[in-house]
Amino acid sequence: MGEQTHWFTDEREVLDKTTVVERFLRYVKVDTQSDEESESCPSTAKQLDLAEILARELKELGLEDAQVDENGYLFATFKGNVEGSPVIGLLAHMDTAPAFSGTNVKPILHENYDGGVIELEDSVVIDPKDTPELKQCIKDTIITSDGTTLLGSDDKAGIAEIMAALELFKAHPELPRPTLRIGFTPDEEIGRGADKFDIEKFGAKAAFTIDGDFIGEVNSETFSADKGTVVFEGVSVHPGTAKGKMVNAMDWAGVFLTRLPQEETPQQTEGREGFFHPTDMTGDAAKVTVNLILRDFDDRKLAERGKRLEQIIDRIRSEEPRLKVELKITEQYRNMARWLTKQPEILEKAMEAIRKAGIEPNHRPIRGGTDGSQLTQRGLPTPNLFTGGVNFHGPKEWISTRAMGKAVCVIVNLVQLWGARI
Ligand SMILES: [Zn+2]
């Protein structure tokens, strides 16, 4: 068993042989929006509704140990058929973004798409002018919401695609595969998806999140991220008798903000450029706290950003010695490339799996973090692969069934690459 590789390139084969689209249409109807205000894990109990459905369906596919833990993480094992191959993880997240409603999603299939604008309720228009990927999907079946909610291809497409890959391996025991660990996680959209992920219990050598967007995307680089907190303490005096005595903390917080490099902001940067971004400020004349996030792909440059803040603050201290200013930098997450470049076969196999599906990989750095950045840093190398979805987190979100089929091709090829004796 497990000796006969078959490289999947034709999405029609996947769409015929699996229930990927049916599954997707079913999963998006389960409301799983996460909530950043909540302290619990999962942040919303409704995510467990989907977790329980998926646990049952995994059992039906023969993954008998499928179980949802006390934090809403669903893990399951699909036994391999090639001895000595490493355990590989496939991950997707169950929640949808708090940014837009995920209640009562009514998916619409636009068959034989003609290349024009797609009009939905609430005057929502998906226009190929703003979404050039649509041009690559003429004659495909496009799936959207009805315009009143997001669609939820982020990341229910990832879940449906992993399930479809399992269907194919179950139907084709001759395809070589390592033991697979499946992980469906809560709360990715509020940045907590990796927090309670038990890497040891998961027990994989490497994992792949299926959570990227359009066909071909693969990500093995993310930002490295620090947070800066600056506290300004002035001298508080009754304003009637303040001449020559008062030091207003707000004035100096304002000076600080104007001295940040104005060309290194999120709104002025792209690609591999980093930035300083003041996120919020609270306080009064006596005391002001400014929070900033610092981002860079290069850890050395990120550290320099911290030093540059210190220099700006030193100058302010010398200009107003009565003002007290403290800077604290805390680490948030690190670019996954630092670890992934040390184990190049992980990315190489991902690229190879995409090529074997007849697609040119689009290897793109992510200007943000993923669950994979945290998992990689904690010891589970986890690059990200595409789902096929576009315009995540809003009513213009869409996915084509062809893209879903291609994503399944890539997953099945990837698994075979880890199982194949070469
Ligand atoms: Zn996602």
Coordinates of C-alpha atoms and ligand atoms in Angstrom, one line a residue:
M1 CA 0.0 0.0 0.0
G2 CA 1.0 3.6 -0.4
E3 CA 3.3 3.0 -3.3
Q4 CA 1.6 4.6 -6.2
T5 CA 1.7 8.4 -6.5
H6 CA -0.8 10.2 -8.5
W7 CA -0.2 14.0 -9.0
F8 CA -3.5 15.9 -9.0
T9 CA -3.6 18.7 -11.5
D10 CA -7.2 18.7 -12.7
E11 CA -9.6 20.4 -10.4
R12 CA -12.5 18.7 -12.2
E13 CA -11.3 15.4 -10.9
V14 CA -11.4 16.7 -7.3
L15 CA -14.8 18.4 -7.8
D16 CA -16.2 15.1 -9.2
K17 CA -14.7 12.7 -6.6
T18 CA -15.2 14.8 -3.4
T19 CA -17.8 16.8 -1.7
V20 CA -15.6 19.9 -1.2
V21 CA -18.2 22.4 -2.5
E22 CA -21.1 20.8 -0.6
R23 CA -19.1 20.8 2.6
F24 CA -18.1 24.4 2.1
L25 CA -21.7 25.5 1.6
R26 CA -22.7 23.7 4.7
Y27 CA -19.9 25.0 6.9
V28 CA -20.3 28.7 6.0
K29 CA -23.9 28.5 7.2
V30 CA -22.7 27.8 10.8
D31 CA -22.1 31.2 12.5
T32 CA -18.6 31.1 14.0
Q33 CA -17.7 34.7 14.4
S34 CA -15.0 35.3 17.1
D35 CA -15.1 38.2 19.6
E36 CA -12.0 40.1 20.6
E37 CA -13.8 41.5 23.7
S38 CA -14.4 38.1 25.1
E39 CA -11.8 36.6 27.6
S40 CA -12.9 33.0 27.2
C41 CA -11.5 30.4 24.9
P42 CA -13.0 29.9 22.4
S43 CA -14.1 33.5 22.5
T44 CA -17.6 32.6 21.3
A45 CA -19.4 29.3 22.2
K46 CA -20.9 29.1 18.8
Q47 CA -17.5 28.1 17.3
L48 CA -18.1 24.8 19.2
D49 CA -21.2 24.2 17.0
L50 CA -18.9 23.8 14.0
A51 CA -16.2 22.0 16.0
E52 CA -18.8 19.3 17.0
I53 CA -20.0 18.9 13.4
L54 CA -16.4 18.5 12.1
A55 CA -15.5 16.0 14.8
R56 CA -18.5 13.9 13.8
E57 CA -17.5 14.1 10.1
L58 CA -13.9 13.3 10.8
K59 CA -15.0 10.2 12.6
E60 CA -17.2 9.2 9.6
L61 CA -14.0 9.5 7.5
G62 CA -12.3 7.1 9.8
L63 CA -10.4 9.5 12.1
E64 CA -11.8 7.9 15.2
D65 CA -9.8 9.9 17.7
A66 CA -11.3 13.2 16.6
Q67 CA -11.9 15.2 19.7
V68 CA -12.6 18.8 20.7
D69 CA -10.6 19.8 23.8
E70 CA -11.7 22.2 26.6
N71 CA -10.5 25.2 24.6
G72 CA -12.3 24.3 21.4
Y73 CA -9.3 22.9 19.5
L74 CA -10.2 19.9 17.3
F75 CA -7.4 17.4 16.7
A76 CA -7.6 14.1 14.8
T77 CA -5.3 11.5 13.3
F78 CA -5.4 10.0 9.8
K79 CA -3.0 7.0 9.9
G80 CA -0.4 6.9 7.2
N81 CA 0.6 4.0 5.0
V82 CA 4.3 4.6 4.5
E83 CA 6.5 3.5 7.4
G84 CA 9.1 5.9 8.6
S85 CA 7.6 9.0 7.1
P86 CA 7.3 12.0 9.4
V87 CA 3.9 13.1 10.9
I88 CA 2.6 16.1 9.1
G89 CA -0.1 18.6 10.3
L90 CA -2.9 20.2 8.3
L91 CA -4.5 23.2 9.9
A92 CA -7.4 25.6 9.3
H93 CA -9.3 27.9 11.6
M94 CA -13.0 27.7 12.3
D95 CA -13.8 31.3 13.3
T96 CA -14.7 34.2 11.0
A97 CA -13.6 37.8 11.4
P98 CA -15.3 40.1 13.9
A99 CA -15.1 42.8 11.2
F100 CA -18.3 41.8 9.4
S101 CA -21.4 39.8 10.2
G102 CA -21.2 36.0 9.8
T103 CA -24.8 35.4 11.0
N104 CA -27.2 33.7 8.6
V105 CA -24.8 33.4 5.6
K106 CA -26.7 32.6 2.4
P107 CA -24.1 31.5 -0.1
I108 CA -25.0 32.2 -3.8
L109 CA -23.5 30.2 -6.7
H110 CA -22.9 32.3 -9.8
E111 CA -22.5 29.6 -12.5
N112 CA -20.6 30.1 -15.7
Y113 CA -19.4 33.5 -14.6
D114 CA -19.3 35.9 -17.5
G115 CA -16.5 38.4 -16.4
G116 CA -18.9 41.2 -15.5
V117 CA -19.8 42.9 -12.2
I118 CA -21.5 40.7 -9.6
E119 CA -24.4 42.6 -7.9
L120 CA -25.6 41.5 -4.4
E121 CA -28.0 42.9 -1.9
D122 CA -27.3 46.1 0.0
S123 CA -25.8 47.6 -3.1
V124 CA -22.7 45.4 -2.8
V125 CA -20.9 45.2 -6.1
I126 CA -18.0 42.9 -6.8
D127 CA -16.2 44.5 -9.8
P128 CA -13.4 42.9 -11.7
K129 CA -11.8 46.3 -11.8
D130 CA -11.1 46.2 -8.1
T131 CA -10.7 42.4 -8.0
P132 CA -8.6 41.4 -10.9
E133 CA -8.6 37.8 -9.8
L134 CA -12.1 37.6 -11.2
K135 CA -10.7 37.9 -14.7
Q136 CA -9.0 34.5 -14.2
C137 CA -12.3 32.9 -13.2
I138 CA -14.4 33.4 -16.3
K139 CA -16.7 30.4 -16.9
D140 CA -16.0 29.2 -13.3
T141 CA -18.7 29.0 -10.7
I142 CA -18.2 31.9 -8.3
I143 CA -19.6 31.6 -4.7
T144 CA -20.5 34.8 -2.8
S145 CA -22.7 35.7 0.2
D146 CA -25.9 37.5 -0.5
G147 CA -24.1 40.8 0.3
T148 CA -25.5 41.1 3.9
T149 CA -22.7 39.0 5.5
L150 CA -19.2 37.9 4.8
L151 CA -18.9 34.5 3.0
G152 CA -16.5 32.8 5.4
S153 CA -14.1 31.2 2.9
D154 CA -11.6 32.5 5.4
D155 CA -11.2 29.8 6.6
K156 CA -14.1 27.4 6.0
A157 CA -12.7 26.9 2.5
G158 CA -9.5 25.6 4.2
I159 CA -11.5 23.3 6.3
A160 CA -13.6 21.9 3.4
E161 CA -10.4 21.4 1.3
I162 CA -8.6 19.5 4.1
M163 CA -11.8 17.3 4.5
A164 CA -11.9 16.7 0.7
A165 CA -8.2 15.7 0.7
L166 CA -9.0 13.1 3.4
E167 CA -11.9 11.8 1.3
L168 CA -9.5 11.3 -1.6
F169 CA -7.0 9.4 0.6
K170 CA -9.7 7.3 2.0
A171 CA -11.0 6.4 -1.5
H172 CA -7.4 5.8 -2.8
P173 CA -5.4 3.8 -0.3
E174 CA -2.7 3.3 -3.0
L175 CA -1.6 6.9 -2.7
P176 CA 1.4 7.2 -0.3
R177 CA 0.8 9.3 2.8
P178 CA 2.5 9.9 6.1
T179 CA 0.4 10.0 9.3
L180 CA -1.6 13.2 9.2
R181 CA -2.6 15.2 12.2
I182 CA -5.6 17.5 11.5
G183 CA -6.1 20.6 13.6
F184 CA -9.1 22.9 13.4
T185 CA -8.6 25.9 15.7
P186 CA -10.7 28.7 17.2
D187 CA -10.1 32.4 17.4
E188 CA -7.5 32.9 14.7
E189 CA -9.1 36.2 13.6
I190 CA -8.5 37.7 17.0
G191 CA -4.9 36.6 17.1
R192 CA -5.3 33.9 19.6
G193 CA -5.5 30.8 17.4
A194 CA -2.1 29.5 18.5
D195 CA -2.4 30.5 22.1
K196 CA -3.7 27.3 23.5
F197 CA -2.5 25.0 20.7
D198 CA -0.8 22.1 22.3
I199 CA 2.1 21.5 20.0
E200 CA 3.3 18.4 22.0
K201 CA 0.0 16.7 21.9
F202 CA -0.4 17.6 18.2
G203 CA 2.9 15.8 17.6
A204 CA 3.8 16.8 14.0
K205 CA 7.2 17.5 12.5
A206 CA 5.8 20.3 10.3
A207 CA 2.3 21.7 9.6
F208 CA 0.6 23.8 6.9
T209 CA -2.2 26.3 7.5
I210 CA -4.6 26.3 4.6
D211 CA -5.6 29.9 5.1
G212 CA -4.1 32.0 2.3
D213 CA -6.1 33.7 -0.5
F214 CA -5.9 33.3 -4.3
I215 CA -4.6 30.3 -6.3
G216 CA -0.9 29.8 -6.0
E217 CA -0.2 31.7 -2.8
V218 CA 2.3 30.3 -0.4
N219 CA 3.7 32.2 2.6
S220 CA 6.8 31.4 4.6
E221 CA 7.6 34.9 5.8
T222 CA 5.7 37.2 8.1
F223 CA 6.5 40.4 9.9
S224 CA 8.5 40.3 13.1
A225 CA 6.5 42.3 15.6
D226 CA 7.2 44.3 18.8
K227 CA 5.0 46.6 20.8
G228 CA 6.2 49.9 22.2
T229 CA 4.6 51.7 25.2
V230 CA 5.7 55.2 25.9
V231 CA 4.6 56.9 29.2
F232 CA 4.9 60.7 29.5
E233 CA 4.6 62.2 33.0
G234 CA 4.4 65.9 33.1
V235 CA 4.2 68.4 36.1
S236 CA 0.6 69.0 37.2
V237 CA -0.1 72.5 38.5
H238 CA -3.3 74.5 38.9
P239 CA -3.7 76.2 35.5
G240 CA -4.2 79.6 37.2
T241 CA -0.7 79.6 38.6
A242 CA 1.0 77.4 36.1
K243 CA 3.3 79.9 34.4
G244 CA 6.8 78.5 34.2
K245 CA 5.8 75.5 36.2
M246 CA 3.4 73.3 34.4
V247 CA 4.7 70.6 32.0
N248 CA 1.8 69.3 30.0
A249 CA 2.3 65.6 29.1
M250 CA -0.1 65.8 26.1
D251 CA 2.0 68.5 24.5
W252 CA 5.1 66.3 24.6
A253 CA 3.2 63.2 23.5
G254 CA 2.2 65.3 20.4
V255 CA 5.9 66.3 19.8
F256 CA 6.9 62.6 20.1
L257 CA 4.3 61.6 17.4
T258 CA 5.4 64.3 15.0
R259 CA 9.0 63.2 15.3
L260 CA 8.3 59.6 14.3
P261 CA 9.6 59.1 10.7
Q262 CA 6.5 60.1 8.7
E263 CA 7.5 58.1 5.7
E264 CA 7.6 54.9 7.7
T265 CA 4.0 54.4 8.5
P266 CA 1.6 51.7 7.4
Q267 CA 0.0 54.1 4.9
Q268 CA 3.4 54.9 3.3
T269 CA 4.9 51.4 3.1
E270 CA 4.5 48.1 1.2
G271 CA 6.3 44.9 0.2
R272 CA 9.2 44.3 2.5
E273 CA 9.2 47.8 4.1
G274 CA 8.7 48.0 7.9
F275 CA 6.9 50.7 9.9
F276 CA 6.1 52.5 13.1
H277 CA 2.4 52.7 13.9
P278 CA 0.9 54.5 16.9
T279 CA -2.2 52.6 17.7
D280 CA -3.8 54.4 20.6
M281 CA -3.2 57.1 23.2
T282 CA -4.8 57.7 26.5
G283 CA -4.3 60.2 29.3
D284 CA -4.5 63.8 30.4
A285 CA -2.2 66.8 31.0
A286 CA -0.5 65.0 33.9
K287 CA 0.2 61.7 32.2
V288 CA -0.2 60.2 28.7
T289 CA 0.4 56.7 27.5
V290 CA 1.1 56.1 23.8
N291 CA 1.1 52.6 22.3
L292 CA 2.8 51.8 19.1
I293 CA 3.4 48.7 17.0
L294 CA 6.8 48.2 15.3
R295 CA 7.0 45.9 12.3
D296 CA 9.8 44.7 10.1
F297 CA 10.7 41.5 8.2
D298 CA 14.3 41.8 9.4
D299 CA 14.8 41.2 13.1
R300 CA 17.9 43.4 13.2
K301 CA 16.0 46.3 11.6
L302 CA 13.2 45.7 14.1
A303 CA 15.6 46.1 17.0
E304 CA 16.9 49.3 15.4
R305 CA 13.4 50.6 15.4
G306 CA 13.3 50.3 19.1
K307 CA 16.6 52.2 19.4
R308 CA 15.3 54.9 17.1
L309 CA 12.4 55.4 19.5
E310 CA 14.8 55.6 22.4
Q311 CA 16.8 58.4 20.5
I312 CA 13.6 60.4 19.8
I313 CA 12.8 60.1 23.5
D314 CA 16.3 61.1 24.7
R315 CA 16.1 64.3 22.7
I316 CA 12.7 65.1 24.2
R317 CA 14.2 64.4 27.7
S318 CA 17.0 66.9 27.1
E319 CA 14.6 69.5 25.8
E320 CA 12.4 69.3 28.9
P321 CA 14.2 67.7 31.8
R322 CA 11.2 68.0 34.1
L323 CA 9.3 65.6 31.9
K324 CA 9.5 61.9 32.7
V325 CA 9.4 59.6 29.7
E326 CA 9.6 55.8 29.9
L327 CA 9.7 53.4 26.9
K328 CA 9.0 49.7 27.2
I329 CA 9.3 47.4 24.2
T330 CA 7.7 44.0 24.3
E331 CA 8.0 41.2 21.8
Q332 CA 4.9 40.1 20.0
Y333 CA 5.9 37.5 17.3
R334 CA 8.8 36.8 15.0
N335 CA 9.2 36.2 11.2
M336 CA 8.7 32.5 10.6
A337 CA 11.4 32.6 8.0
R338 CA 14.1 32.6 10.7
W339 CA 13.2 29.0 11.5
L340 CA 11.8 27.8 8.1
T341 CA 15.1 28.7 6.2
K342 CA 16.8 26.2 8.5
Q343 CA 14.5 23.4 7.3
P344 CA 14.3 24.3 3.6
E345 CA 12.5 21.0 2.6
I346 CA 9.3 22.2 4.2
L347 CA 8.9 25.2 1.9
E348 CA 10.4 23.2 -1.0
K349 CA 7.7 20.5 -0.7
A350 CA 5.0 23.1 -0.6
M351 CA 6.3 24.8 -3.7
E352 CA 6.7 21.4 -5.4
A353 CA 3.1 20.4 -4.5
I354 CA 1.8 23.6 -6.1
R355 CA 3.8 23.1 -9.3
K356 CA 2.6 19.5 -9.5
A357 CA -0.9 20.9 -9.5
G358 CA 0.0 22.9 -12.6
I359 CA 0.2 26.2 -10.9
E360 CA 3.1 28.7 -10.6
P361 CA 3.6 29.4 -6.8
N362 CA 3.1 33.0 -5.7
H363 CA 5.6 33.2 -2.8
R364 CA 4.7 36.3 -1.0
P365 CA 5.7 37.8 2.4
I366 CA 2.7 38.5 4.7
R367 CA 2.6 42.0 6.2
G368 CA 1.2 40.7 9.4
G369 CA 1.4 37.6 11.6
T370 CA -0.4 34.2 11.2
D371 CA -1.1 31.4 13.6
G372 CA 1.8 29.9 11.8
S373 CA 4.2 32.6 13.0
Q374 CA 3.6 31.7 16.6
L375 CA 3.5 28.0 16.0
T376 CA 6.8 28.2 14.1
Q377 CA 8.5 30.2 16.8
R378 CA 7.3 27.7 19.4
G379 CA 8.7 24.7 17.5
L380 CA 6.1 23.6 14.9
P381 CA 7.3 25.0 11.5
T382 CA 4.1 26.1 9.8
P383 CA 4.0 27.9 6.4
N384 CA 0.7 28.9 4.9
L385 CA -1.0 27.8 1.6
F386 CA -3.9 29.2 -0.4
T387 CA -7.6 28.4 0.0
G388 CA -8.5 30.2 -3.3
G389 CA -10.7 32.8 -1.5
V390 CA -10.5 36.6 -2.3
N391 CA -11.6 39.8 -0.4
F392 CA -11.6 38.2 3.0
H393 CA -13.5 39.8 6.0
G394 CA -16.2 41.6 4.1
P395 CA -19.4 41.3 2.0
K396 CA -17.4 41.2 -1.3
E397 CA -15.6 38.0 -0.3
W398 CA -15.8 35.3 -3.0
I399 CA -14.2 32.0 -4.1
S400 CA -14.5 30.0 -7.2
T401 CA -15.1 26.2 -7.1
R402 CA -12.1 25.8 -9.5
A403 CA -9.9 27.5 -7.0
M404 CA -11.2 25.1 -4.3
G405 CA -10.5 22.2 -6.5
K406 CA -6.9 23.4 -7.1
A407 CA -6.3 23.9 -3.4
V408 CA -7.3 20.2 -2.8
C409 CA -5.0 19.2 -5.6
V410 CA -2.1 21.0 -3.8
I411 CA -3.0 19.4 -0.4
V412 CA -3.1 15.9 -1.8
N413 CA 0.1 16.4 -3.8
L414 CA 1.8 17.8 -0.7
V415 CA 0.8 14.9 1.5
Q416 CA 2.1 12.4 -1.1
L417 CA 5.4 14.3 -1.3
W418 CA 5.8 13.7 2.4
G419 CA 4.8 10.1 2.0
A420 CA 6.7 9.2 -1.1
R421 CA 9.9 7.3 -0.9
I422 CA 12.1 9.2 -3.3
Ligands
ZN1 ZN -7.9 33.2 7.9

